[in-house]
Coordinates of C-alpha atoms in Angstrom, one line a residue:
M1 CA 1.5 -16.3 -8.4
N2 CA 0.8 -14.0 -11.3
Y3 CA 3.1 -11.2 -12.4
R4 CA 2.3 -7.9 -14.0
K5 CA 4.2 -5.2 -15.9
L6 CA 4.6 -2.0 -14.0
G7 CA 3.3 0.9 -16.2
S8 CA 5.9 2.2 -18.7
T9 CA 8.8 0.4 -16.9
D10 CA 10.4 -2.9 -17.8
L11 CA 9.7 -4.2 -14.2
H12 CA 7.4 -7.2 -13.6
L13 CA 5.9 -7.4 -10.1
S14 CA 4.1 -10.1 -8.3
A15 CA 0.4 -9.4 -8.3
V16 CA 0.5 -9.7 -4.6
G17 CA 3.3 -7.8 -2.9
F18 CA 4.5 -7.6 0.7
G19 CA 4.3 -4.3 2.7
V20 CA 7.3 -4.5 4.9
W21 CA 5.8 -2.1 7.5
T22 CA 4.0 -5.1 9.2
V23 CA 7.4 -6.6 10.2
S24 CA 9.2 -3.4 11.0
T25 CA 6.9 -1.1 13.0
S26 CA 5.0 -1.4 16.3
W27 CA 1.8 0.1 14.8
W28 CA 0.1 -3.3 14.3
G29 CA 2.5 -5.8 13.2
I30 CA 5.2 -8.3 14.1
T31 CA 7.6 -7.2 16.8
D32 CA 9.8 -10.3 16.8
D33 CA 12.6 -9.8 14.3
Q34 CA 13.3 -13.4 13.4
Q35 CA 9.5 -14.0 12.8
G36 CA 9.5 -11.1 10.5
I37 CA 12.6 -12.3 8.7
D38 CA 11.2 -15.9 8.4
L39 CA 7.9 -14.4 7.0
L40 CA 9.7 -12.3 4.4
R41 CA 11.7 -15.4 3.2
R42 CA 8.6 -17.6 3.1
A43 CA 6.9 -14.9 1.0
Y44 CA 9.7 -15.1 -1.5
E45 CA 9.5 -18.8 -1.6
L46 CA 5.8 -18.7 -2.4
G47 CA 6.3 -16.3 -5.3
I48 CA 6.2 -12.8 -4.0
T49 CA 8.9 -10.7 -5.7
F50 CA 7.8 -7.2 -4.9
F51 CA 8.6 -5.8 -1.5
D52 CA 7.5 -2.3 -0.5
T53 CA 9.1 -0.5 2.4
A54 CA 10.1 3.0 3.6
D55 CA 13.1 4.7 5.2
T56 CA 10.9 5.8 8.0
Y57 CA 9.5 2.4 8.9
G58 CA 11.0 1.7 12.3
N59 CA 13.4 4.5 11.7
G60 CA 15.3 2.4 9.1
K61 CA 14.4 -1.1 10.3
G62 CA 12.0 -1.5 7.4
E63 CA 15.1 -1.5 5.1
T64 CA 17.6 -3.3 7.2
I65 CA 15.2 -6.3 8.0
L66 CA 14.5 -6.6 4.2
A67 CA 18.3 -6.8 3.5
E68 CA 18.8 -9.3 6.3
A69 CA 15.9 -11.5 5.0
L70 CA 16.4 -11.3 1.2
G71 CA 19.8 -9.6 0.5
H72 CA 21.0 -12.9 -1.0
V73 CA 18.4 -12.7 -3.8
R74 CA 18.5 -9.0 -4.4
D75 CA 18.6 -9.5 -8.2
K76 CA 15.5 -11.5 -8.2
I77 CA 13.2 -9.1 -6.3
V78 CA 11.8 -5.6 -6.9
I79 CA 12.3 -3.2 -4.0
G80 CA 10.2 -0.1 -3.6
T81 CA 11.1 2.3 -0.8
K82 CA 10.1 5.8 0.2
F83 CA 11.7 9.0 1.2
G84 CA 10.8 12.6 2.2
Y85 CA 10.4 12.4 6.1
D86 CA 13.2 13.7 8.2
F87 CA 13.4 11.0 10.9
Y88 CA 17.0 11.6 11.2
N89 CA 16.5 14.8 13.1
Y90 CA 12.9 14.4 14.4
G91 CA 12.4 10.7 14.8
R92 CA 12.8 10.6 18.5
E93 CA 10.3 13.4 19.0
R94 CA 7.6 11.5 17.3
T95 CA 4.5 10.6 19.4
G96 CA 2.0 8.0 18.2
H97 CA 1.3 8.4 14.5
K98 CA 2.0 12.1 14.3
E99 CA 3.5 13.0 11.0
L100 CA 7.1 14.0 10.9
P101 CA 8.5 17.1 9.1
Q102 CA 9.2 16.6 5.5
D103 CA 12.3 17.6 3.5
F104 CA 12.4 17.2 -0.3
S105 CA 15.5 19.5 -0.8
P106 CA 18.2 18.0 -3.2
A107 CA 20.7 17.6 -0.3
F108 CA 18.3 15.7 1.9
V109 CA 17.1 13.5 -1.0
R110 CA 20.7 12.6 -1.8
R111 CA 21.4 11.9 1.9
A112 CA 18.1 9.8 2.2
L113 CA 19.0 7.8 -0.9
E114 CA 22.6 7.0 0.3
E115 CA 21.3 6.0 3.7
S116 CA 18.6 3.7 2.1
L117 CA 21.1 2.1 -0.1
R118 CA 23.4 1.4 2.8
R119 CA 20.6 -0.1 4.9
L120 CA 19.3 -2.2 2.0
G121 CA 22.8 -3.4 1.1
T122 CA 22.3 -2.5 -2.5
D123 CA 23.6 -0.1 -5.1
Y124 CA 20.2 0.7 -6.7
I125 CA 16.6 1.0 -5.8
D126 CA 13.9 -0.1 -8.2
I127 CA 11.1 2.2 -7.2
Y128 CA 12.0 5.3 -5.2
Q129 CA 8.8 6.8 -4.0
L130 CA 8.0 10.3 -2.7
H131 CA 6.4 9.6 0.7
N132 CA 3.0 11.4 0.9
P133 CA 4.0 14.5 -1.1
R134 CA 1.9 17.6 -1.2
V135 CA 1.0 19.5 -4.3
P136 CA 4.0 22.0 -4.0
T137 CA 6.3 19.1 -3.7
V138 CA 5.0 17.5 -6.9
Q139 CA 5.4 21.0 -8.6
N140 CA 9.0 21.3 -7.5
D141 CA 11.2 21.2 -10.6
E142 CA 14.4 21.2 -8.6
L143 CA 13.4 18.0 -6.8
F144 CA 12.5 16.2 -10.0
D145 CA 15.8 17.4 -11.7
T146 CA 17.6 15.7 -8.8
L147 CA 15.7 12.5 -9.2
E148 CA 16.5 12.5 -13.0
E149 CA 20.1 12.9 -12.1
L150 CA 19.9 9.9 -9.6
K151 CA 18.5 7.9 -12.4
R152 CA 21.2 8.8 -14.8
Q153 CA 23.7 7.7 -12.1
G154 CA 22.0 4.3 -11.9
K155 CA 21.1 4.6 -8.2
V156 CA 17.4 4.8 -8.9
R157 CA 15.7 2.8 -11.7
H158 CA 12.4 4.7 -11.5
Y159 CA 11.0 7.3 -9.2
A160 CA 7.4 7.4 -8.2
A161 CA 4.9 8.6 -5.5
A162 CA 3.1 7.0 -2.6
L163 CA 0.1 8.8 -1.4
G164 CA -1.5 8.9 2.0
P165 CA -5.2 9.1 2.8
D166 CA -5.6 11.5 5.6
I167 CA -3.1 14.0 4.2
G168 CA -4.9 14.8 0.9
W169 CA -4.0 12.9 -2.2
E170 CA -6.3 13.3 -5.2
E171 CA -4.8 16.4 -6.6
E172 CA -1.3 15.1 -5.8
G173 CA -1.9 11.9 -7.6
M174 CA -3.2 13.6 -10.7
A175 CA -0.3 15.9 -10.9
A176 CA 2.2 13.1 -10.4
M177 CA 0.8 11.2 -13.3
R178 CA -0.1 14.0 -15.6
R179 CA 2.8 16.4 -14.9
R180 CA 5.5 14.2 -13.9
R181 CA 4.5 11.0 -15.7
V182 CA 5.5 8.7 -12.9
P183 CA 5.4 5.1 -13.9
S184 CA 4.1 4.1 -10.5
L185 CA 1.6 5.5 -8.1
Q186 CA 0.8 4.0 -4.7
I187 CA -2.7 4.4 -3.5
I188 CA -5.4 3.1 -1.0
Y189 CA -8.1 1.1 -2.6
S190 CA -10.6 -1.5 -1.3
I191 CA -14.2 -2.5 -1.6
L192 CA -15.1 -0.2 1.3
E193 CA -12.7 2.7 0.3
Q194 CA -13.0 3.2 -3.5
D195 CA -12.6 7.0 -3.8
P196 CA -10.8 8.9 -4.9
A197 CA -8.9 5.9 -6.3
R198 CA -11.6 5.3 -9.0
A199 CA -10.8 8.7 -10.5
F200 CA -7.2 7.6 -10.9
F201 CA -7.9 4.6 -13.2
P202 CA -8.6 6.4 -16.5
V203 CA -5.6 8.7 -15.9
A204 CA -3.3 5.8 -15.1
N205 CA -4.3 4.2 -18.3
E206 CA -3.8 7.4 -20.3
C207 CA -0.4 8.0 -18.6
D208 CA 0.8 4.3 -18.6
T209 CA 1.1 4.5 -14.8
G210 CA 1.1 1.3 -12.8
L211 CA -0.9 1.5 -9.6
L212 CA 0.1 -0.2 -6.4
A213 CA -2.8 -0.6 -4.1
R214 CA -2.4 -1.0 -0.3
V215 CA -5.0 -1.6 2.4
P216 CA -7.2 -3.9 0.3
H217 CA -8.7 -5.4 3.4
A218 CA -9.6 -2.1 4.9
S219 CA -7.5 -2.6 8.0
G220 CA -8.9 -6.0 8.9
M221 CA -12.6 -5.3 7.8
L222 CA -12.3 -7.5 4.7
D223 CA -10.1 -10.4 5.9
G224 CA -12.2 -11.9 8.7
T225 CA -10.1 -10.7 11.6
Y226 CA -12.4 -8.0 12.9
K227 CA -15.2 -8.9 15.1
P228 CA -18.0 -6.7 16.6
G229 CA -17.0 -5.1 19.9
M230 CA -13.2 -5.6 19.4
V231 CA -11.1 -3.0 21.1
F232 CA -7.6 -2.2 19.9
E233 CA -4.5 -1.5 22.0
A234 CA -3.2 2.0 22.0
S235 CA -0.2 1.1 20.0
D236 CA -2.4 -0.4 17.2
H237 CA -2.8 2.2 14.3
R238 CA -6.5 1.3 14.1
S239 CA -7.2 2.5 17.8
H240 CA -8.1 5.9 16.5
R241 CA -11.1 4.7 14.6
K242 CA -14.4 5.5 16.3
Q243 CA -16.4 2.5 17.4
E244 CA -19.4 3.7 15.3
W245 CA -17.2 3.7 12.1
L246 CA -16.1 0.2 12.9
E247 CA -19.6 -1.2 13.6
T248 CA -21.0 0.6 10.4
S249 CA -18.2 -1.0 8.3
L250 CA -19.2 -4.4 9.7
R251 CA -22.7 -3.8 8.5
K252 CA -21.4 -3.1 5.0
V253 CA -19.2 -6.2 5.1
S254 CA -22.2 -8.4 6.1
Q255 CA -23.8 -7.6 2.6
L256 CA -20.7 -9.0 0.7
E257 CA -21.3 -12.6 1.5
F258 CA -22.0 -13.3 -2.2
L259 CA -18.4 -12.8 -2.9
Y260 CA -16.9 -15.6 -0.8
G261 CA -17.7 -18.9 0.8
D262 CA -19.4 -22.0 -0.6
G263 CA -19.5 -22.2 -4.4
T264 CA -17.2 -19.2 -4.9
G265 CA -13.8 -20.7 -4.5
R266 CA -12.7 -17.7 -2.4
T267 CA -12.3 -16.5 1.2
I268 CA -13.4 -13.0 2.0
G269 CA -9.7 -12.0 2.1
Q270 CA -9.1 -13.5 -1.4
A271 CA -12.3 -11.8 -2.7
A272 CA -11.0 -8.5 -1.4
I273 CA -7.8 -8.9 -3.3
Q274 CA -9.5 -10.1 -6.5
F275 CA -11.6 -6.9 -6.4
V276 CA -8.4 -4.8 -6.5
L277 CA -6.8 -6.9 -9.2
A278 CA -10.0 -6.5 -11.4
Q279 CA -8.6 -3.0 -12.3
P280 CA -6.2 -3.5 -15.2
T281 CA -4.1 -0.5 -14.2
V282 CA -3.4 -2.1 -10.7
T283 CA 0.0 -3.8 -11.0
S284 CA 0.3 -5.2 -7.5
V285 CA -1.8 -5.3 -4.2
L286 CA -0.2 -4.9 -0.9
P287 CA -2.2 -6.7 1.8
N288 CA -1.2 -6.5 5.5
I289 CA 0.5 -9.8 6.1
L290 CA 0.9 -10.8 9.7
N291 CA 1.4 -14.5 9.8
E292 CA 2.0 -17.5 7.6
S293 CA -1.6 -18.4 7.4
Q294 CA -2.5 -15.0 6.0
L295 CA 0.5 -15.1 3.7
R296 CA -0.6 -18.4 2.1
E297 CA -4.2 -17.2 1.8
F298 CA -3.3 -14.0 0.1
V299 CA -0.6 -15.5 -2.1
A300 CA -3.2 -17.8 -3.5
A301 CA -5.7 -15.1 -4.2
P302 CA -4.8 -14.5 -7.8
D303 CA -5.4 -18.2 -8.5
T304 CA -9.0 -18.1 -7.2
P305 CA -11.9 -17.3 -9.6
P306 CA -11.8 -13.7 -10.7
L307 CA -14.9 -11.6 -9.8
T308 CA -17.6 -11.8 -12.3
E309 CA -19.1 -8.7 -14.0
D310 CA -22.3 -9.4 -12.0
E311 CA -20.3 -9.4 -8.8
L312 CA -18.4 -6.3 -9.7
S313 CA -21.7 -4.6 -10.7
R314 CA -23.3 -5.5 -7.3
I315 CA -20.3 -4.1 -5.5
A316 CA -20.5 -0.8 -7.4
D317 CA -24.3 -0.5 -6.7
L318 CA -23.6 -1.2 -2.9
Y319 CA -20.8 1.3 -2.8
D320 CA -22.7 4.0 -4.7
R321 CA -25.7 3.6 -2.4
D322 CA -23.6 3.6 0.7
F323 CA -24.6 -0.1 1.1
Y324 CA -28.2 1.1 1.6
L325 CA -27.5 1.8 5.2
E326 CA -29.6 4.9 5.3
E327 CA -32.5 3.2 3.7
A328 CA -32.3 0.4 6.1
A329 CA -32.3 2.9 9.0
A330 CA -35.3 4.6 7.7
T331 CA -37.3 1.5 7.3
P332 CA -39.3 0.7 10.5
S333 CA -38.5 -2.7 12.0
Q334 CA -41.2 -5.3 11.9
G335 CA -42.6 -7.4 14.7

């Protein structure tokens, strides 16, 4: 495992981190608690030291399961958690993946922090992340004064932001880096979903912000688990995707065989991680880890051959031309 310094902080994170949501929610993950605990412990044994969770994952389970699994090595790991959703008052009313009401008032933030500290069994949080904040939240001076106070108290080492895709996040990310100088910004970035993340890279470099990139495998498209015609259960967070989108994504993936397989020293899942790690402002990548086989594969990714400049150029060309799908559709078939 490789380790990278997080932006302007003194924290060093494993290049591959562990997104705890896969072992603490029913959205598309592990529902057996002991299996989740075992996987978290195995991740640590294999070199993962950064664990990213949120208070809303499983209505607190994402923090309690991490404490149960790795509380005995708290001083050897970096914990990132998130706050801002009021699941205390509205959690039971949630249906599917409907977004909960947010509350970033000083009183709620203080309460959320104390609850997270209790569930995590710790007296400090390394990276305390605003969970999907909108622009007005990032502009809220009272909120950031509160976070600064929590830093002075030693309960938070660094505050940051984690941004969501469907909610709107480019303007929020720019403001968090430029106005608030957050040392960490969590984004979505993969071979299939590169924007608006690409716009963040020069700003992250300018502001000394370390990026945390999740969904590097595009929800299974880039790790070999998705097959044509697959249908997801209603509880699976991918079930809302239209079949047309899924099949189109597979046509894109079929053009990436030059990145993996014989002679490359990488699997497709490892190539997807290496693509993300090719960005120097990315500190850690957070793949969805569902079993020990994936864990071993993804942990080994940083030790596989980095993508070459030619490979990165080919990916950029494919992405900028929408993988030439329109041109292929416009070309009459022969025969």
